[in-house]
Amino acid sequence: MNTKKKRIILEYELNATSPSIIWPVISEASGLERWFADEVERKGSSLKFTWGTSYMNKDERNATIVKEQKEKLIRFKWDGDEDPEAYCEMKIEIGEITNDCVLVITDFAEADDLDSLRELWDDNMESLHQATGL
């Protein structure tokens, strides 16, 4: 069985000029709960994400942080992912022209799920903008 996923890289310009403004939104449980998942628990390098609020539609996923550089990037690997090279990364870069921060998302999915993944991240970014003004 081929479990190798395809990598997708998405860039979103944010309304911020300092990584210190964005960092808590992508690395702390309270920040992630504002736009990424309904509930987030972080204990050291372990993350638990919960989507949905009722027992019937609740989805939980656990991840392990494999790389973290303060005010730069956070990378985590979903527990149970069969592709050893797959991960999810949120990296803060500074735009060359505007000097605004750019959130660079690297994620992985099956080839036929890439469009759905792109839509999911677009929706997440819309939630981020609405919740934080970034």
PDB file of C-alpha atoms in Angstrom:
ATOM      1  CA  MET A   1       0.000   0.000   0.000  1.00  0.00           C
ATOM      2  CA  ASN A   2       1.388   3.390  -1.003  1.00  0.00           C
ATOM      3  CA  THR A   3       0.989   5.756   1.916  1.00  0.00           C
ATOM      4  CA  LYS A   4       3.142   8.549   0.481  1.00  0.00           C
ATOM      5  CA  LYS A   5       1.205  11.776   0.579  1.00  0.00           C
ATOM      6  CA  LYS A   6       1.664  14.883  -1.542  1.00  0.00           C
ATOM      7  CA  ARG A   7       2.994  18.074   0.007  1.00  0.00           C
ATOM      8  CA  ILE A   8       1.110  21.334  -0.356  1.00  0.00           C
ATOM      9  CA  ILE A   9       2.535  24.752   0.510  1.00  0.00           C
ATOM     10  CA  LEU A  10       0.156  27.679   0.990  1.00  0.00           C
ATOM     11  CA  GLU A  11       1.009  31.297   1.764  1.00  0.00           C
ATOM     12  CA  TYR A  12      -1.294  33.762   3.481  1.00  0.00           C
ATOM     13  CA  GLU A  13      -0.375  37.403   4.012  1.00  0.00           C
ATOM     14  CA  LEU A  14      -1.429  38.660   7.426  1.00  0.00           C
ATOM     15  CA  ASN A  15      -2.193  42.127   8.753  1.00  0.00           C
ATOM     16  CA  ALA A  16       0.783  42.172  11.094  1.00  0.00           C
ATOM     17  CA  THR A  17       4.375  43.330  10.863  1.00  0.00           C
ATOM     18  CA  SER A  18       5.709  41.484  13.902  1.00  0.00           C
ATOM     19  CA  PRO A  19       6.034  37.712  14.350  1.00  0.00           C
ATOM     20  CA  SER A  20       5.490  38.199  18.091  1.00  0.00           C
ATOM     21  CA  ILE A  21       1.848  39.075  17.366  1.00  0.00           C
ATOM     22  CA  ILE A  22       1.251  35.915  15.327  1.00  0.00           C
ATOM     23  CA  TRP A  23       3.288  33.439  17.366  1.00  0.00           C
ATOM     24  CA  PRO A  24       0.752  32.904  20.208  1.00  0.00           C
ATOM     25  CA  VAL A  25      -2.024  32.380  17.639  1.00  0.00           C
ATOM     26  CA  ILE A  26      -0.197  29.427  16.034  1.00  0.00           C
ATOM     27  CA  SER A  27       1.641  27.935  19.023  1.00  0.00           C
ATOM     28  CA  GLU A  28      -0.537  28.298  22.118  1.00  0.00           C
ATOM     29  CA  ALA A  29      -3.702  26.329  22.847  1.00  0.00           C
ATOM     30  CA  SER A  30      -5.758  29.472  23.451  1.00  0.00           C
ATOM     31  CA  GLY A  31      -4.567  30.975  20.170  1.00  0.00           C
ATOM     32  CA  LEU A  32      -5.291  27.842  18.137  1.00  0.00           C
ATOM     33  CA  GLU A  33      -8.763  27.615  19.669  1.00  0.00           C
ATOM     34  CA  ARG A  34      -9.589  30.991  18.136  1.00  0.00           C
ATOM     35  CA  TRP A  35      -9.297  29.695  14.566  1.00  0.00           C
ATOM     36  CA  PHE A  36      -7.962  26.157  14.117  1.00  0.00           C
ATOM     37  CA  ALA A  37      -9.973  23.837  16.370  1.00  0.00           C
ATOM     38  CA  ASP A  38     -12.809  24.071  18.885  1.00  0.00           C
ATOM     39  CA  GLU A  39     -10.607  22.836  21.738  1.00  0.00           C
ATOM     40  CA  VAL A  40      -6.842  22.500  21.969  1.00  0.00           C
ATOM     41  CA  GLU A  41      -4.768  21.037  24.771  1.00  0.00           C
ATOM     42  CA  ARG A  42      -1.015  21.426  24.794  1.00  0.00           C
ATOM     43  CA  LYS A  43       1.153  19.527  27.234  1.00  0.00           C
ATOM     44  CA  GLY A  44       4.827  19.920  26.389  1.00  0.00           C
ATOM     45  CA  SER A  45       5.236  18.587  22.870  1.00  0.00           C
ATOM     46  CA  SER A  46       1.822  16.877  22.813  1.00  0.00           C
ATOM     47  CA  LEU A  47      -1.215  18.481  21.210  1.00  0.00           C
ATOM     48  CA  LYS A  48      -4.822  17.346  21.328  1.00  0.00           C
ATOM     49  CA  PHE A  49      -7.228  18.960  18.873  1.00  0.00           C
ATOM     50  CA  THR A  50     -11.008  18.631  19.129  1.00  0.00           C
ATOM     51  CA  TRP A  51     -13.482  19.718  16.464  1.00  0.00           C
ATOM     52  CA  GLY A  52     -17.230  19.658  17.091  1.00  0.00           C
ATOM     53  CA  THR A  53     -18.976  20.229  20.366  1.00  0.00           C
ATOM     54  CA  SER A  54     -21.420  17.370  20.793  1.00  0.00           C
ATOM     55  CA  TYR A  55     -20.689  13.710  21.356  1.00  0.00           C
ATOM     56  CA  MET A  56     -22.198  12.803  17.975  1.00  0.00           C
ATOM     57  CA  ASN A  57     -20.026  15.072  15.840  1.00  0.00           C
ATOM     58  CA  LYS A  58     -16.851  15.312  17.923  1.00  0.00           C
ATOM     59  CA  ASP A  59     -13.564  14.575  16.153  1.00  0.00           C
ATOM     60  CA  GLU A  60     -10.317  14.369  18.109  1.00  0.00           C
ATOM     61  CA  ARG A  61      -6.785  14.125  16.778  1.00  0.00           C
ATOM     62  CA  ASN A  62      -3.506  14.043  18.614  1.00  0.00           C
ATOM     63  CA  ALA A  63      -0.209  15.341  17.336  1.00  0.00           C
ATOM     64  CA  THR A  64       3.366  15.643  18.496  1.00  0.00           C
ATOM     65  CA  ILE A  65       5.423  18.781  18.006  1.00  0.00           C
ATOM     66  CA  VAL A  66       8.589  17.751  16.193  1.00  0.00           C
ATOM     67  CA  LYS A  67      10.106  21.195  15.592  1.00  0.00           C
ATOM     68  CA  GLU A  68       9.523  24.580  17.170  1.00  0.00           C
ATOM     69  CA  GLN A  69      11.408  27.843  16.799  1.00  0.00           C
ATOM     70  CA  LYS A  70       9.919  30.701  18.819  1.00  0.00           C
ATOM     71  CA  GLU A  71       8.304  33.370  16.653  1.00  0.00           C
ATOM     72  CA  LYS A  72       9.342  31.434  13.517  1.00  0.00           C
ATOM     73  CA  LEU A  73       7.709  28.036  13.079  1.00  0.00           C
ATOM     74  CA  ILE A  74       5.874  25.151  14.644  1.00  0.00           C
ATOM     75  CA  ARG A  75       5.768  21.709  13.029  1.00  0.00           C
ATOM     76  CA  PHE A  76       3.755  18.789  14.269  1.00  0.00           C
ATOM     77  CA  LYS A  77       3.126  15.261  13.148  1.00  0.00           C
ATOM     78  CA  TRP A  78      -0.304  13.699  13.457  1.00  0.00           C
ATOM     79  CA  ASP A  79      -0.205  10.627  15.682  1.00  0.00           C
ATOM     80  CA  GLY A  80      -0.937   7.498  13.678  1.00  0.00           C
ATOM     81  CA  ASP A  81      -0.040   9.014  10.302  1.00  0.00           C
ATOM     82  CA  GLU A  82       1.368   6.203   8.199  1.00  0.00           C
ATOM     83  CA  ASP A  83       3.486   8.483   6.007  1.00  0.00           C
ATOM     84  CA  PRO A  84       6.780   9.026   7.861  1.00  0.00           C
ATOM     85  CA  GLU A  85       7.515  12.199   5.871  1.00  0.00           C
ATOM     86  CA  ALA A  86       4.132  13.911   6.413  1.00  0.00           C
ATOM     87  CA  TYR A  87       3.726  16.789   8.855  1.00  0.00           C
ATOM     88  CA  CYS A  88       1.868  20.044   9.332  1.00  0.00           C
ATOM     89  CA  GLU A  89       3.910  23.222   9.659  1.00  0.00           C
ATOM     90  CA  MET A  90       3.002  26.859  10.243  1.00  0.00           C
ATOM     91  CA  LYS A  91       5.918  29.198   9.525  1.00  0.00           C
ATOM     92  CA  ILE A  92       6.061  32.974   9.872  1.00  0.00           C
ATOM     93  CA  GLU A  93       7.981  34.833   7.163  1.00  0.00           C
ATOM     94  CA  ILE A  94       8.283  38.533   6.391  1.00  0.00           C
ATOM     95  CA  GLY A  95       7.038  39.639   2.966  1.00  0.00           C
ATOM     96  CA  GLU A  96       9.755  41.269   0.882  1.00  0.00           C
ATOM     97  CA  ILE A  97       7.547  43.995  -0.581  1.00  0.00           C
ATOM     98  CA  THR A  98       5.070  44.820   2.196  1.00  0.00           C
ATOM     99  CA  ASN A  99       7.088  43.836   5.292  1.00  0.00           C
ATOM    100  CA  ASP A 100       3.872  42.203   6.508  1.00  0.00           C
ATOM    101  CA  CYS A 101       4.056  38.750   8.011  1.00  0.00           C
ATOM    102  CA  VAL A 102       3.204  35.817   5.784  1.00  0.00           C
ATOM    103  CA  LEU A 103       1.970  32.555   7.276  1.00  0.00           C
ATOM    104  CA  VAL A 104       3.375  29.692   5.224  1.00  0.00           C
ATOM    105  CA  ILE A 105       1.478  26.446   5.706  1.00  0.00           C
ATOM    106  CA  THR A 106       3.031  23.141   4.720  1.00  0.00           C
ATOM    107  CA  ASP A 107       0.700  20.156   4.919  1.00  0.00           C
ATOM    108  CA  PHE A 108       0.291  16.744   3.350  1.00  0.00           C
ATOM    109  CA  ALA A 109      -2.651  14.830   1.879  1.00  0.00           C
ATOM    110  CA  GLU A 110      -3.503  12.094  -0.561  1.00  0.00           C
ATOM    111  CA  ALA A 111      -3.328  13.348  -4.163  1.00  0.00           C
ATOM    112  CA  ASP A 112      -7.121  13.331  -4.590  1.00  0.00           C
ATOM    113  CA  ASP A 113      -7.600  15.276  -1.320  1.00  0.00           C
ATOM    114  CA  LEU A 114      -5.310  18.237  -2.107  1.00  0.00           C
ATOM    115  CA  ASP A 115      -8.142  20.530  -3.267  1.00  0.00           C
ATOM    116  CA  SER A 116     -10.134  19.759  -0.115  1.00  0.00           C
ATOM    117  CA  LEU A 117      -7.071  20.463   2.019  1.00  0.00           C
ATOM    118  CA  ARG A 118      -6.523  23.800   0.272  1.00  0.00           C
ATOM    119  CA  GLU A 119     -10.182  24.730   0.919  1.00  0.00           C
ATOM    120  CA  LEU A 120      -9.835  23.708   4.569  1.00  0.00           C
ATOM    121  CA  TRP A 121      -6.820  25.981   5.024  1.00  0.00           C
ATOM    122  CA  ASP A 122      -8.587  28.824   3.195  1.00  0.00           C
ATOM    123  CA  ASP A 123     -11.505  28.410   5.632  1.00  0.00           C
ATOM    124  CA  ASN A 124      -9.100  28.289   8.588  1.00  0.00           C
ATOM    125  CA  MET A 125      -7.452  31.499   7.415  1.00  0.00           C
ATOM    126  CA  GLU A 126     -10.848  33.180   7.071  1.00  0.00           C
ATOM    127  CA  SER A 127     -11.572  32.146  10.688  1.00  0.00           C
ATOM    128  CA  LEU A 128      -8.168  33.505  11.740  1.00  0.00           C
ATOM    129  CA  HIS A 129      -8.893  36.868  10.081  1.00  0.00           C
ATOM    130  CA  GLN A 130     -12.368  37.082  11.646  1.00  0.00           C
ATOM    131  CA  ALA A 131     -11.202  36.079  15.131  1.00  0.00           C
ATOM    132  CA  THR A 132      -8.016  38.132  15.328  1.00  0.00           C
ATOM    133  CA  GLY A 133      -8.095  40.782  12.607  1.00  0.00           C
ATOM    134  CA  LEU A 134      -4.749  39.488  11.349  1.00  0.00           C
TER     135      LEU A 134
END
